[in-house]
């Protein structure tokens, strides 16, 4: 979560505009009303990491998204059941499915993911994004 926060924070603080993206990047997909409620808790969306974490952790615990659901989502693109999809397919999913990421956001994700021979282990990716912070 901290890595995601740092991706969107400017000078250690999220702005009202980047707050929405950070919320979605950590795996939440609230409605606009839900985002508005979260922003209220975060003084209008401008907050530091500790405040963001205090607001988001309970929301993540309530969220239906988890490692198994992410894995199931990517498995649709895994034609041979190997747990691997091509880097280009992975990029396509990030930019074309659900809340599409910008090219900059995709580049950030891709820099964190290890590709072996042009293939990405989506199970490893799912576990990485939901790994507890150390």
Coordinates of N, CA, C and O in Angstrom, one line a residue:
X1 N 0.8 -1.2 0.0 CA 0.0 0.0 0.0 C 0.9 1.3 0.0 O 0.5 2.2 -0.7
X2 N 2.0 1.2 0.7 CA 2.8 2.4 0.8 C 3.4 2.7 -0.6 O 3.5 3.9 -1.0
X3 N 3.8 1.7 -1.3 CA 4.3 1.9 -2.7 C 3.3 2.6 -3.6 O 3.6 3.5 -4.3
X4 N 2.1 2.1 -3.5 CA 1.0 2.7 -4.3 C 0.8 4.2 -3.8 O 0.7 5.1 -4.7
X5 N 0.8 4.4 -2.5 CA 0.6 5.8 -2.0 C 1.7 6.7 -2.6 O 1.4 7.8 -3.1
X6 N 2.9 6.2 -2.5 CA 4.1 7.0 -3.0 C 4.0 7.3 -4.5 O 4.4 8.3 -5.0
X7 N 3.4 6.4 -5.3 CA 3.2 6.6 -6.7 C 2.3 7.8 -7.0 O 2.5 8.6 -7.9
X8 N 1.3 8.0 -6.1 CA 0.3 9.1 -6.4 C 0.6 10.3 -5.5 O 0.0 11.4 -5.8
X9 N 1.3 10.2 -4.5 CA 1.6 11.3 -3.5 C 2.6 12.3 -4.1 O 3.5 11.9 -4.8
X10 N 2.3 13.5 -3.9 CA 3.3 14.6 -4.3 C 3.8 15.2 -3.0 O 3.0 15.8 -2.3
X11 N 5.1 15.1 -2.8 CA 5.6 15.6 -1.5 C 5.1 14.9 -0.3 O 5.0 15.5 0.8
X12 N 4.8 13.7 -0.4 CA 4.3 12.9 0.7 C 2.8 13.0 1.0 O 2.4 12.6 2.1
X13 N 2.1 13.7 0.2 CA 0.7 14.0 0.4 C -0.1 13.7 -0.9 O 0.3 14.1 -1.9
X14 N -1.3 13.1 -0.7 CA -2.2 12.9 -1.8 C -3.0 14.2 -1.9 O -3.3 14.9 -1.0
X15 N -3.3 14.5 -3.2 CA -4.2 15.7 -3.4 C -5.6 15.1 -3.6 O -5.8 13.9 -3.7
X16 N -6.6 16.0 -3.6 CA -8.0 15.5 -3.9 C -8.1 14.8 -5.2 O -8.8 13.8 -5.3
X17 N -7.3 15.2 -6.2 CA -7.4 14.6 -7.5 C -6.7 13.2 -7.5 O -7.2 12.3 -8.1
X18 N -5.5 13.1 -6.8 CA -4.8 11.8 -6.8 C -5.4 10.8 -5.8 O -5.1 9.6 -6.0
X19 N -6.1 11.3 -4.9 CA -6.8 10.4 -3.9 C -7.6 9.3 -4.6 O -7.5 8.2 -4.3
X20 N -8.4 9.7 -5.6 CA -9.3 8.8 -6.3 C -8.5 7.7 -6.9 O -8.8 6.5 -6.8
X21 N -7.4 8.1 -7.6 CA -6.5 7.1 -8.3 C -5.9 6.2 -7.3 O -5.8 4.9 -7.5
X22 N -5.4 6.7 -6.2 CA -4.7 5.9 -5.2 C -5.7 4.9 -4.6 O -5.3 3.7 -4.3
X23 N -6.9 5.3 -4.3 CA -7.9 4.4 -3.7 C -8.2 3.2 -4.7 O -8.2 2.1 -4.3
X24 N -8.3 3.5 -6.0 CA -8.5 2.4 -6.9 C -7.3 1.6 -7.1 O -7.4 0.4 -7.3
X25 N -6.1 2.2 -7.1 CA -4.9 1.5 -7.3 C -4.6 0.5 -6.2 O -3.9 -0.5 -6.4
X26 N -5.1 0.7 -5.0 CA -4.9 -0.3 -3.9 C -5.9 -1.4 -3.9 O -5.9 -2.3 -3.1
X27 N -6.8 -1.4 -4.9 CA -7.7 -2.5 -5.1 C -9.2 -2.2 -4.8 O -10.0 -3.1 -4.9
X28 N -9.5 -1.0 -4.4 CA -10.9 -0.7 -4.1 C -11.5 -0.1 -5.3 O -10.8 0.5 -6.2
X29 N -12.8 -0.4 -5.5 CA -13.5 0.1 -6.6 C -14.9 0.8 -6.1 O -15.9 0.3 -6.5
X30 N -14.7 1.8 -5.3 CA -16.0 2.4 -4.8 C -16.7 3.2 -5.8 O -16.1 3.6 -6.9
X31 N -18.0 3.4 -5.6 CA -18.8 4.3 -6.4 C -18.3 5.7 -6.2 O -17.5 6.0 -5.3
X32 N -18.8 6.7 -7.0 CA -18.4 8.1 -6.8 C -18.8 8.5 -5.4 O -18.1 9.3 -4.8
X33 N -20.0 8.1 -5.0 CA -20.5 8.4 -3.6 C -19.5 7.8 -2.6 O -19.3 8.5 -1.6
X34 N -19.1 6.6 -2.8 CA -18.1 6.0 -1.9 C -16.8 6.7 -1.8 O -16.3 6.9 -0.7
X35 N -16.3 7.2 -3.0 CA -15.1 8.0 -3.0 C -15.3 9.3 -2.2 O -14.5 9.7 -1.4
X36 N -16.5 9.9 -2.4 CA -16.8 11.1 -1.7 C -16.8 10.9 -0.2 O -16.2 11.7 0.6
X37 N -17.3 9.8 0.3 CA -17.3 9.5 1.7 C -15.9 9.3 2.2 O -15.5 9.8 3.3
X38 N -15.1 8.6 1.4 CA -13.7 8.4 1.8 C -12.9 9.7 1.9 O -12.1 9.9 2.8
X39 N -13.2 10.6 0.9 CA -12.5 11.9 0.9 C -12.9 12.7 2.1 O -12.1 13.4 2.6
X40 N -14.2 12.6 2.5 CA -14.6 13.3 3.7 C -13.7 12.9 4.9 O -13.3 13.7 5.7
X41 N -13.5 11.6 5.0 CA -12.7 11.1 6.1 C -11.3 11.5 6.0 O -10.5 11.5 7.0
X42 N -10.8 11.9 4.8 CA -9.5 12.3 4.5 C -9.3 13.8 4.3 O -8.5 14.2 3.6
X43 N -10.2 14.5 5.0 CA -10.1 16.0 4.9 C -10.1 16.5 3.5 O -9.3 17.3 3.0
X44 N -11.1 15.9 2.7 CA -11.2 16.4 1.3 C -10.3 15.6 0.3 O -10.3 16.0 -0.8
X45 N -9.6 14.7 0.8 CA -8.7 13.9 -0.1 C -7.3 14.2 0.0 O -6.4 13.5 -0.4
X46 N -6.9 15.3 0.7 CA -5.5 15.7 0.9 C -5.1 15.1 2.2 O -5.6 15.4 3.3
X47 N -4.2 14.1 2.1 CA -3.8 13.4 3.3 C -2.4 12.7 3.2 O -1.9 12.5 2.1
X48 N -1.8 12.5 4.3 CA -0.5 11.8 4.3 C -0.7 10.3 4.4 O -1.9 9.8 4.4
X49 N 0.3 9.5 4.4 CA 0.2 8.1 4.3 C -0.5 7.5 5.5 O -1.3 6.6 5.4
X50 N -0.2 8.0 6.7 CA -0.8 7.4 7.9 C -2.3 7.6 7.9 O -3.1 6.7 8.2
X51 N -2.8 8.7 7.5 CA -4.2 9.0 7.4 C -4.8 8.1 6.3 O -5.9 7.5 6.5
X52 N -4.2 8.0 5.1 CA -4.7 7.2 4.0 C -4.8 5.7 4.5 O -5.8 5.1 4.3
X53 N -3.8 5.2 5.2 CA -3.8 3.9 5.6 C -4.9 3.6 6.7 O -5.6 2.6 6.6
X54 N -5.1 4.6 7.6 CA -6.2 4.5 8.6 C -7.6 4.4 7.9 O -8.4 3.7 8.4
X55 N -7.7 5.1 6.8 CA -9.0 5.1 6.1 C -9.2 3.9 5.2 O -10.2 3.3 5.1
X56 N -8.1 3.5 4.5 CA -8.2 2.5 3.5 C -8.2 1.0 4.1 O -8.9 0.2 3.5
X57 N -7.4 0.8 5.1 CA -7.3 -0.6 5.6 C -8.7 -1.2 6.0 O -9.0 -2.3 5.5
X58 N -9.5 -0.5 6.7 CA -10.8 -1.1 7.0 C -11.7 -1.3 5.7 O -12.4 -2.3 5.6
X59 N -11.5 -0.4 4.7 CA -12.2 -0.6 3.4 C -11.7 -1.8 2.7 O -12.5 -2.5 2.1
X60 N -10.4 -2.0 2.7 CA -9.8 -3.2 2.1 C -10.3 -4.5 2.8 O -10.6 -5.5 2.1
X61 N -10.5 -4.4 4.1 CA -11.0 -5.6 4.8 C -12.4 -5.9 4.4 O -12.8 -7.1 4.4
X62 N -13.2 -4.9 4.1 CA -14.6 -5.1 3.7 C -14.7 -5.4 2.2 O -15.7 -6.0 1.8
X63 N -13.7 -5.1 1.5 CA -13.8 -5.3 0.0 C -13.9 -6.8 -0.4 O -13.3 -7.6 0.3
X64 N -14.6 -7.1 -1.5 CA -14.7 -8.4 -1.9 C -13.4 -8.9 -2.7 O -13.2 -10.1 -2.9
X65 N -12.7 -7.9 -3.2 CA -11.5 -8.2 -4.0 C -10.4 -8.9 -3.0 O -10.2 -8.4 -2.0
X66 N -9.9 -10.0 -3.5 CA -8.8 -10.6 -2.7 C -7.9 -11.3 -3.7 O -8.1 -11.3 -4.9
X67 N -6.9 -11.9 -3.2 CA -5.9 -12.6 -4.1 C -6.5 -13.6 -5.0 O -6.3 -13.6 -6.2
X68 N -7.4 -14.4 -4.5 CA -8.0 -15.5 -5.3 C -8.9 -14.9 -6.4 O -8.9 -15.4 -7.5
X69 N -9.6 -13.8 -6.1 CA -10.4 -13.1 -7.2 C -9.5 -12.5 -8.3 O -9.9 -12.6 -9.4
X70 N -8.4 -11.9 -7.9 CA -7.5 -11.4 -8.9 C -6.9 -12.5 -9.7 O -6.9 -12.4 -11.0
X71 N -6.5 -13.6 -9.1 CA -6.0 -14.7 -9.8 C -7.1 -15.3 -10.8 O -6.8 -15.5 -12.0
X72 N -8.3 -15.4 -10.3 CA -9.4 -15.9 -11.2 C -9.6 -14.9 -12.4 O -9.8 -15.4 -13.5
X73 N -9.5 -13.6 -12.1 CA -9.7 -12.7 -13.2 C -8.6 -12.8 -14.3 O -8.9 -12.8 -15.5
X74 N -7.4 -13.0 -13.9 CA -6.3 -13.2 -14.9 C -6.3 -14.5 -15.5 O -5.9 -14.7 -16.6
X75 N -6.8 -15.5 -14.8 CA -6.8 -16.9 -15.3 C -7.6 -17.0 -16.6 O -7.4 -17.9 -17.4
X76 N -8.5 -16.1 -16.8 CA -9.3 -16.1 -18.1 C -8.4 -16.0 -19.3 O -8.7 -16.5 -20.3
X77 N -7.3 -15.3 -19.1 CA -6.3 -15.0 -20.2 C -5.2 -16.1 -20.3 O -4.4 -16.0 -21.1
X78 N -5.2 -17.0 -19.3 CA -4.2 -18.1 -19.2 C -4.7 -19.3 -20.0 O -5.4 -20.2 -19.4
X79 N -4.4 -19.4 -21.2 CA -5.0 -20.4 -22.1 C -4.5 -21.8 -21.7 O -5.2 -22.8 -22.0
X80 N -3.3 -22.0 -21.2 CA -2.8 -23.3 -20.9 C -2.7 -23.7 -19.4 O -2.3 -24.7 -19.0
X81 N -3.3 -22.8 -18.6 CA -3.4 -23.1 -17.2 C -2.0 -23.0 -16.4 O -1.9 -23.6 -15.3
X82 N -1.0 -22.4 -17.0 CA 0.3 -22.4 -16.4 C 0.5 -21.4 -15.3 O 1.5 -21.4 -14.6
X83 N -0.4 -20.4 -15.2 CA -0.3 -19.3 -14.2 C 0.5 -18.2 -14.8 O 0.8 -17.2 -14.1
X84 N 0.7 -18.2 -16.1 CA 1.5 -17.2 -16.8 C 0.6 -16.6 -18.0 O -0.1 -17.3 -18.6
X85 N 0.8 -15.3 -18.1 CA 0.2 -14.6 -19.3 C 1.3 -13.7 -19.9 O 2.3 -13.3 -19.2
X86 N 1.2 -13.4 -21.2 CA 2.2 -12.6 -21.8 C 2.2 -11.2 -21.2 O 1.2 -10.7 -20.8
X87 N 3.4 -10.6 -21.3 CA 3.5 -9.2 -20.8 C 2.5 -8.3 -21.6 O 1.9 -7.4 -21.0
X88 N 2.4 -8.5 -22.9 CA 1.5 -7.7 -23.7 C 0.0 -7.9 -23.3 O -0.7 -6.9 -23.2
X89 N -0.3 -9.1 -23.0 CA -1.7 -9.4 -22.5 C -1.9 -8.7 -21.1 O -3.0 -8.2 -20.9
X90 N -1.0 -8.8 -20.3 CA -1.0 -8.2 -19.0 C -1.2 -6.7 -19.1 O -2.1 -6.1 -18.4
X91 N -0.5 -6.1 -20.0 CA -0.6 -4.7 -20.2 C -2.0 -4.3 -20.7 O -2.6 -3.3 -20.3
X92 N -2.5 -5.2 -21.6 CA -3.8 -5.0 -22.2 C -4.9 -5.0 -21.1 O -5.8 -4.2 -21.1
X93 N -4.8 -6.0 -20.2 CA -5.7 -6.1 -19.1 C -5.7 -4.8 -18.3 O -6.7 -4.2 -17.9
X94 N -4.5 -4.3 -18.0 CA -4.3 -3.1 -17.1 C -4.9 -1.9 -17.8 O -5.4 -1.0 -17.1
X95 N -4.8 -1.8 -19.1 CA -5.2 -0.6 -19.8 C -6.7 -0.7 -20.4 O -7.2 0.4 -20.7
X96 N -7.2 -1.9 -20.4 CA -8.5 -2.0 -21.1 C -9.6 -2.6 -20.3 O -10.7 -2.7 -20.8
X97 N -9.3 -3.1 -19.1 CA -10.4 -3.7 -18.3 C -10.7 -2.9 -17.1 O -9.7 -2.4 -16.4
X98 N -11.9 -2.9 -16.6 CA -12.3 -2.2 -15.4 C -11.8 -0.8 -15.4 O -12.0 -0.1 -16.4
X99 N -11.3 -0.4 -14.3 CA -10.8 1.0 -14.2 C -9.4 1.0 -14.9 O -8.4 0.7 -14.3
X100 N -9.4 1.4 -16.1 CA -8.2 1.4 -16.9 C -7.1 2.3 -16.3 O -7.4 3.4 -15.9
X101 N -5.9 1.8 -16.3 CA -4.8 2.6 -15.8 C -4.2 3.5 -17.0 O -4.3 3.1 -18.1
X102 N -3.6 4.6 -16.6 CA -3.0 5.4 -17.6 C -1.7 4.7 -18.0 O -1.2 3.8 -17.3
X103 N -1.1 5.2 -19.1 CA 0.2 4.7 -19.5 C 1.3 4.8 -18.4 O 2.1 3.9 -18.2
X104 N 1.3 5.9 -17.7 CA 2.2 6.2 -16.6 C 2.0 5.2 -15.5 O 3.0 4.6 -15.0
X105 N 0.8 4.9 -15.2 CA 0.5 3.9 -14.1 C 0.9 2.5 -14.5 O 1.4 1.8 -13.7
X106 N 0.6 2.2 -15.8 CA 1.0 0.9 -16.3 C 2.5 0.7 -16.3 O 3.0 -0.3 -15.9
X107 N 3.3 1.8 -16.6 CA 4.7 1.7 -16.6 C 5.2 1.5 -15.2 O 6.1 0.7 -15.0
X108 N 4.5 2.1 -14.2 CA 4.9 1.9 -12.8 C 4.7 0.4 -12.4 O 5.5 -0.2 -11.8
X109 N 3.5 -0.1 -12.7 CA 3.2 -1.5 -12.4 C 4.2 -2.4 -13.1 O 4.7 -3.3 -12.5
X110 N 4.4 -2.2 -14.4 CA 5.3 -3.1 -15.1 C 6.7 -3.0 -14.6 O 7.4 -4.0 -14.7
X111 N 7.1 -1.9 -14.0 CA 8.5 -1.8 -13.4 C 8.6 -2.7 -12.2 O 9.7 -3.1 -11.8
X112 N 7.5 -3.0 -11.5 CA 7.5 -3.8 -10.3 C 7.3 -5.3 -10.6 O 7.5 -6.1 -9.7
X113 N 6.8 -5.6 -11.8 CA 6.5 -7.0 -12.1 C 7.7 -7.6 -12.9 O 8.3 -7.0 -13.7
X114 N 8.0 -8.9 -12.5 CA 9.1 -9.6 -13.1 C 8.5 -10.4 -14.3 O 7.6 -11.2 -14.1
X115 N 9.1 -10.1 -15.5 CA 8.7 -10.9 -16.6 C 9.8 -11.9 -17.0 O 11.0 -11.5 -17.1
X116 N 9.5 -13.1 -17.2 CA 10.5 -14.1 -17.6 C 10.1 -14.6 -19.0 O 9.0 -15.1 -19.2
X117 N 11.0 -14.3 -19.9 CA 10.8 -14.7 -21.3 C 9.5 -14.1 -21.8 O 8.7 -14.7 -22.6
X118 N 9.2 -12.9 -21.4 CA 8.0 -12.2 -21.9 C 6.7 -12.6 -21.2 O 5.6 -12.2 -21.6
X119 N 6.8 -13.4 -20.2 CA 5.6 -14.0 -19.5 C 5.6 -13.5 -18.0 O 6.6 -13.3 -17.4
X120 N 4.4 -13.2 -17.5 CA 4.2 -12.7 -16.2 C 3.4 -13.7 -15.4 O 2.4 -14.2 -15.8
X121 N 3.9 -14.1 -14.2 CA 3.2 -15.0 -13.3 C 2.2 -14.1 -12.5 O 2.5 -13.4 -11.6
X122 N 0.9 -14.2 -13.0 CA -0.1 -13.4 -12.4 C -0.5 -13.8 -11.0 O -0.9 -13.0 -10.2
X123 N -0.2 -15.0 -10.6 CA -0.4 -15.4 -9.2 C 0.6 -14.7 -8.3 O 0.2 -14.2 -7.2
X124 N 1.8 -14.6 -8.7 CA 2.8 -13.9 -8.0 C 2.4 -12.4 -7.9 O 2.6 -11.7 -6.9
X125 N 2.0 -11.8 -9.0 CA 1.5 -10.4 -9.0 C 0.4 -10.2 -8.0 O 0.4 -9.2 -7.3
X126 N -0.6 -11.1 -8.0 CA -1.7 -10.9 -7.1 C -1.3 -11.0 -5.7 O -1.7 -10.2 -4.8
X127 N -0.4 -11.9 -5.4 CA 0.1 -12.0 -4.0 C 1.0 -10.8 -3.6 O 1.0 -10.3 -2.5
X128 N 1.7 -10.2 -4.6 CA 2.6 -9.1 -4.4 C 1.7 -7.8 -4.0 O 2.0 -7.1 -3.1
X129 N 0.6 -7.6 -4.8 CA -0.1 -6.4 -4.5 C -0.9 -6.5 -3.2 O -1.3 -5.4 -2.7
X130 N -1.2 -7.6 -2.7 CA -1.9 -7.8 -1.5 C -1.0 -8.2 -0.3 O -1.5 -8.5 0.7
X131 N 0.3 -8.2 -0.6 CA 1.2 -8.6 0.5 C 1.2 -7.5 1.6 O 1.1 -6.3 1.4
X132 N 1.2 -8.0 2.8 CA 1.2 -7.0 4.0 C 2.5 -6.2 3.9 O 3.6 -6.7 3.6
X133 N 2.3 -4.9 4.3 CA 3.5 -4.0 4.4 C 4.4 -4.5 5.5 O 4.0 -4.9 6.5
X134 N 5.7 -4.3 5.3 CA 6.7 -4.7 6.3 C 7.1 -3.5 7.0 O 7.1 -2.4 6.6

